[in-house]
XYZ file of C-alpha atoms in Angstrom:
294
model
C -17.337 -99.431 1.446
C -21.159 -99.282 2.677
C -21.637 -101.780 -0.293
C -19.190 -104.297 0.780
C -20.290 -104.556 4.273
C -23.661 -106.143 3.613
C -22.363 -108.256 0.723
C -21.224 -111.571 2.393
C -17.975 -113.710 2.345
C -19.701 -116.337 0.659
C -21.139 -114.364 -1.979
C -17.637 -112.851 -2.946
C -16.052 -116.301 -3.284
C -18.953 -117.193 -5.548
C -18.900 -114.043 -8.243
C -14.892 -114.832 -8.143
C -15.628 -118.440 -9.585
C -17.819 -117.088 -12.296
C -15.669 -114.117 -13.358
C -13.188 -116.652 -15.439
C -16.345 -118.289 -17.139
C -18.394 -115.221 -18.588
C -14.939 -112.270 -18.290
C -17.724 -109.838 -16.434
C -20.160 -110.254 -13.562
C -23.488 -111.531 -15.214
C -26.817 -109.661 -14.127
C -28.559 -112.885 -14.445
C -26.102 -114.531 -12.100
C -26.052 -111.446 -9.801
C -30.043 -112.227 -9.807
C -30.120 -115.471 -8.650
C -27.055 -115.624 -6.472
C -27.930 -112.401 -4.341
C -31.872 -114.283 -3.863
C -30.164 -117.328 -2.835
C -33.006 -119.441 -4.582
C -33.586 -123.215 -4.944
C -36.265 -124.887 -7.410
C -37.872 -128.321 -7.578
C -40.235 -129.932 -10.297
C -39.262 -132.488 -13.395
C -36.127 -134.321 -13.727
C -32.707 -132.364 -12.359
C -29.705 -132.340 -13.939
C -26.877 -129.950 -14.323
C -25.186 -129.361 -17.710
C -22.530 -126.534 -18.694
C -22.679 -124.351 -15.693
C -27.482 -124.892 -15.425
C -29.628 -126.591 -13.581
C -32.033 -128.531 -16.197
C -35.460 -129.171 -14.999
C -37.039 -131.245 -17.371
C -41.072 -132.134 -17.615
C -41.406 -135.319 -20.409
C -44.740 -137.033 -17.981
C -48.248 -136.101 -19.806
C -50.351 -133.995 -17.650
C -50.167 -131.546 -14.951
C -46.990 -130.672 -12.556
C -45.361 -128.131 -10.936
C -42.162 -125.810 -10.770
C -41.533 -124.408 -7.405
C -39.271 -121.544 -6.533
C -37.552 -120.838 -2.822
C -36.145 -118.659 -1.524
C -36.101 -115.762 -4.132
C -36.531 -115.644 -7.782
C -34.696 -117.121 -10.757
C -33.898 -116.275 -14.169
C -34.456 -118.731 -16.170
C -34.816 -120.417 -20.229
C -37.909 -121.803 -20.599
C -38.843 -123.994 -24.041
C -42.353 -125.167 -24.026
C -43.652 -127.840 -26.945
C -47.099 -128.603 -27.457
C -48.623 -132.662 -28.567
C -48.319 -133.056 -32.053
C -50.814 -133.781 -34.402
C -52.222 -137.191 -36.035
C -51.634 -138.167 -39.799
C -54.952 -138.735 -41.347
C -56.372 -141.740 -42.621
C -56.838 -142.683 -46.414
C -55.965 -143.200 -49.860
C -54.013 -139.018 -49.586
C -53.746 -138.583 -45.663
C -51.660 -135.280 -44.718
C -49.036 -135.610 -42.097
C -49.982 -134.297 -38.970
C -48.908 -130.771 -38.417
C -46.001 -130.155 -34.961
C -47.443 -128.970 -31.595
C -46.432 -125.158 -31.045
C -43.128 -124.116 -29.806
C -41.793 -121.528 -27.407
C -38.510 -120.506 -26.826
C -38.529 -118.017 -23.625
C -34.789 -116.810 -22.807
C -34.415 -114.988 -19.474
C -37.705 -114.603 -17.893
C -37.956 -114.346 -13.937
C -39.577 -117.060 -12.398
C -40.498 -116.883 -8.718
C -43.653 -119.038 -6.652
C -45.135 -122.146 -8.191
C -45.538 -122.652 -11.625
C -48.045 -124.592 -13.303
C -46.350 -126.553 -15.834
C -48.268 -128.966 -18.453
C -46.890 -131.079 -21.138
C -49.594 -132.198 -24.006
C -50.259 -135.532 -25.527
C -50.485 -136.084 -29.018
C -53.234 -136.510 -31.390
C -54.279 -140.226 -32.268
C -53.764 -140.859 -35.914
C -56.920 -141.172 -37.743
C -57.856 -144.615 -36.563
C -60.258 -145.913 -40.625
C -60.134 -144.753 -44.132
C -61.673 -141.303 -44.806
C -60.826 -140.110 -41.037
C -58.921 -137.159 -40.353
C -56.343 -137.245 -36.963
C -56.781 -135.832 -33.935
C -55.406 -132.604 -32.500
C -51.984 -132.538 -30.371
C -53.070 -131.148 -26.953
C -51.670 -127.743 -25.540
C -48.318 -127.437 -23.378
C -47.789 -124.756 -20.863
C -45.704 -122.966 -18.431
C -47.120 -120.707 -16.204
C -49.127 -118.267 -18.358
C -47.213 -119.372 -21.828
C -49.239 -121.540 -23.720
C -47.854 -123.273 -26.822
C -51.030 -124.611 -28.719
C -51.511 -128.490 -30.102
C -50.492 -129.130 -33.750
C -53.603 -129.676 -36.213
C -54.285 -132.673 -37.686
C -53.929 -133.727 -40.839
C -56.822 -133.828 -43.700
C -57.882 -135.811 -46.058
C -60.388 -135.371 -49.118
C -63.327 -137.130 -47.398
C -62.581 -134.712 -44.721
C -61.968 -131.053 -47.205
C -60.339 -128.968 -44.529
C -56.738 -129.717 -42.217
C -57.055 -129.078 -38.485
C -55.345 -125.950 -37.439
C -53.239 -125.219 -34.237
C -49.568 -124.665 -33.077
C -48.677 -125.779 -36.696
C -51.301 -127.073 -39.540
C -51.856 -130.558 -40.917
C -51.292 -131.190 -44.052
C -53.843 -131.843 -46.897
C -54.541 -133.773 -50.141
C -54.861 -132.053 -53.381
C -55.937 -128.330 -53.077
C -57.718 -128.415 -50.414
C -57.617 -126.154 -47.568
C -54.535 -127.283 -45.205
C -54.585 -126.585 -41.496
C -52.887 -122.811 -40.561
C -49.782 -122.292 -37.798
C -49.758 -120.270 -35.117
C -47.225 -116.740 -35.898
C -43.996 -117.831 -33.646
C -45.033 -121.329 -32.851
C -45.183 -122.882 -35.937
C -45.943 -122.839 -39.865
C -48.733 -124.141 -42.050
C -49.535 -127.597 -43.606
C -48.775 -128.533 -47.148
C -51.303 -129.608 -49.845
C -51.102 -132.625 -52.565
C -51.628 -129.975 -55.213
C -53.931 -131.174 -58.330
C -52.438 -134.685 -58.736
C -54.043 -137.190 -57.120
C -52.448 -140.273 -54.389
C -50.288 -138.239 -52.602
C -50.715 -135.398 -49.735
C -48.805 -132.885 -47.989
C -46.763 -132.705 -45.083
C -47.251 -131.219 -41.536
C -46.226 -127.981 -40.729
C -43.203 -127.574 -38.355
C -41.685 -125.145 -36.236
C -39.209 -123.839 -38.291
C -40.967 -124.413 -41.733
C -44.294 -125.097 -43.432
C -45.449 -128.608 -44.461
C -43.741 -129.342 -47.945
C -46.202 -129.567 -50.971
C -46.391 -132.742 -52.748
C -45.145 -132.184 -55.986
C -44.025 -135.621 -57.819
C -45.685 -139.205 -56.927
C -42.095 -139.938 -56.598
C -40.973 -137.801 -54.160
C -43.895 -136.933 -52.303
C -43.974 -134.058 -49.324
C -41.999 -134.045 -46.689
C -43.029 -132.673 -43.147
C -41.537 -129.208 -42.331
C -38.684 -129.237 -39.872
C -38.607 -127.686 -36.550
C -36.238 -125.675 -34.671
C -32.879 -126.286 -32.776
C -32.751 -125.825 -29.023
C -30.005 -126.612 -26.372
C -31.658 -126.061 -23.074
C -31.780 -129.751 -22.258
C -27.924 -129.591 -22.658
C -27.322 -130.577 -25.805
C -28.307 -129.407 -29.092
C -31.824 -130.838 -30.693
C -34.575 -130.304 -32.806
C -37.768 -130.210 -31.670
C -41.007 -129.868 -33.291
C -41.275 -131.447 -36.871
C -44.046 -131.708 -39.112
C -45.473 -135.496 -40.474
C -44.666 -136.832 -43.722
C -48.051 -136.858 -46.292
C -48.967 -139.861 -47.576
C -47.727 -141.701 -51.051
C -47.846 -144.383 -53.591
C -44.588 -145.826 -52.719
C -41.373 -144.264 -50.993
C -42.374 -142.981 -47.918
C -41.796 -138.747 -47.487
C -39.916 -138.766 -44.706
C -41.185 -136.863 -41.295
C -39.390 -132.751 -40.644
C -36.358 -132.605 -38.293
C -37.734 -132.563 -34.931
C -39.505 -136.032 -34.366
C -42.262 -135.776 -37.242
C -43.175 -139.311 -38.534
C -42.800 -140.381 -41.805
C -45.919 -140.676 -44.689
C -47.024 -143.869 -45.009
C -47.652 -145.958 -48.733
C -49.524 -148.068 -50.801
C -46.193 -150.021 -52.278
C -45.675 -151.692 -49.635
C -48.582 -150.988 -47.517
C -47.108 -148.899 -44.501
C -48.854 -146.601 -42.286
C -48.222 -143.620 -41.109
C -45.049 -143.208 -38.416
C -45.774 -142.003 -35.267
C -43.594 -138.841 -34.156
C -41.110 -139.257 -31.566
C -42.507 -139.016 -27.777
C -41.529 -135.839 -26.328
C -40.605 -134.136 -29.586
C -44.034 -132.579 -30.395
C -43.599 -134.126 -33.998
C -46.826 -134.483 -36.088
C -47.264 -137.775 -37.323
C -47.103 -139.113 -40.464
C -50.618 -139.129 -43.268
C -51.758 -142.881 -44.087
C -52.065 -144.290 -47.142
C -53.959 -147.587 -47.020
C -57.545 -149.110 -45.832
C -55.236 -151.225 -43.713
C -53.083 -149.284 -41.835
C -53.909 -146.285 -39.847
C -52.390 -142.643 -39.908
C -49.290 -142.022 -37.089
C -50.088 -140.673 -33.604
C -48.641 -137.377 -32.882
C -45.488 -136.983 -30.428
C -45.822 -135.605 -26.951
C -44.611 -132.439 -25.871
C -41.524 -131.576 -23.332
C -40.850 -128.119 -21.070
C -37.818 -127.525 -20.003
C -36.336 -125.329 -17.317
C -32.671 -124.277 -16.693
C -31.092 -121.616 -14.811
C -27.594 -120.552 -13.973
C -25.824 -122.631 -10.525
């Protein structure tokens, strides 16, 4: 009885309209419901019983807690990185990616959400690095660029570019991401970006070529996507295609394509360039989301 006397009207009515949904009482709801909390920052939506917040805008921003604390699922995606530029350009490797279920968020948050690397921009250039994405103290790191044989060595980072022949191919970051691929010994082709989910595919065949590694499924936003996705290597002719998860696709010689740039707000590497012409594809920005229980 001593419990129900400081428990309010209100608060009753609300557990009673959750019990149906989850069967028992849900700590995480008794959390947030009890602290009475409100949050602002990104674009608001509601979705399947959460509140989304969702940061897409390059740069610096904030998530602001009232009133309390809240439990909340937090995915954080770094930029990805640039295909290189030249006759083998690796795809650009997938900005890092975080999936944090149930931490308690209370204050201001300092949320960031990284550009991508600019494809390498003349032959013999390598891509830039994706920048870093953040929330709060969690810090998923850029994807690395990819390589190419003028340049020897892939750029490192959340995931690793991919690299012509056998040469060194960039290295992922253990739970971000996975490492580049490499042309292997044949050359006019290069490998794909790594990916969240998978490393950069090697290039093989001059037919097939080497696909970007995919990234990893997450629903937060309220609906299920990838995120995350390596850049296709370069090729003679039919272009590898870029890992699920925005990674661009590998551009060729027959016809003379450059690279694809990833999808904005995916964190997809772009795609390795094949020609003097064209240039290699410009990594895809990164994206935090926020959501919560109503």
């Amino acid at each position: 009885m001593k419990r129900l006397t400081i428990i309010t009207l209100a608060y009753l009515l609300a557990l009673a309209s959750h019990a149906d949904r989850w069967g028992t009482f849900d700590d995480a709801y008794f959390a947030q419901t009890s602290a009475g909390a409100t949050a602002t920052g990104g674009t608001i939506t509601t979705n399947g019983g959460y509140i989304i917040h969702t940061f897409t805008n390059v740069g610096t921003s904030n998530f602001v807690v009232s009133g309390g604390s809240l439990v909340c699922d937090v995915l954080v995606v770094a930029g990805g990185g640039g295909g290189a530029h030249g006759w083998e350009g690796g795809g650009g490797g997938a900005g890092g990616m975080l999936i944090l279920p149930a931490i308690t968020v209370s204050g201001t948050s300092v949320v960031v959400v990284g550009v991508g690397g600019a494809g390498g921009p003349a032959e013999g250039t390598a891509g830039k690095n994706g920048t870093n994405s953040s929330f709060g103290t969690n810090i998923a790191t850029g994807g690395g660029h990819g390589g190419q044989w003028d340049i020897t060595v892939a750029g490192n980072g959340g995931s690793g570019g991919g690299m012509c022949r056998t040469l060194t191919v960039g290295t992922g970051i253990e739970g971000q991401g996975h490492n580049g691929g490499n042309g292997g010994s044949v050359a006019n082709m290069a490998g794909g970006g790594g990916g969240a989910g998978e490393a950069g595919h090697n290039a093989l065949s001059t037919v097939t070529g080497a696909q970007g590694g995919d990234g990893l499924q997450c629903s937060y936003s309220g609906a299920t996507n990838y995120y995350a996705g390596g850049g296709g290597g370069a090729l003679s002719s039919n272009a590898p295609p870029g890992g699920a998860g925005g990674g661009g696709a590998g551009g060729t010689q027959f016809p003379s394509v450059g690279g694809t740039a990833a999808i904005p707000n995916t964190g997809g590497g772009g795609g390795g360039n094949r020609m003097i012409d064209a240039v290699g594809g410009t990594g895809g920005s990164g994206i935090v989301i926020v959501r919560y229980l109503q």
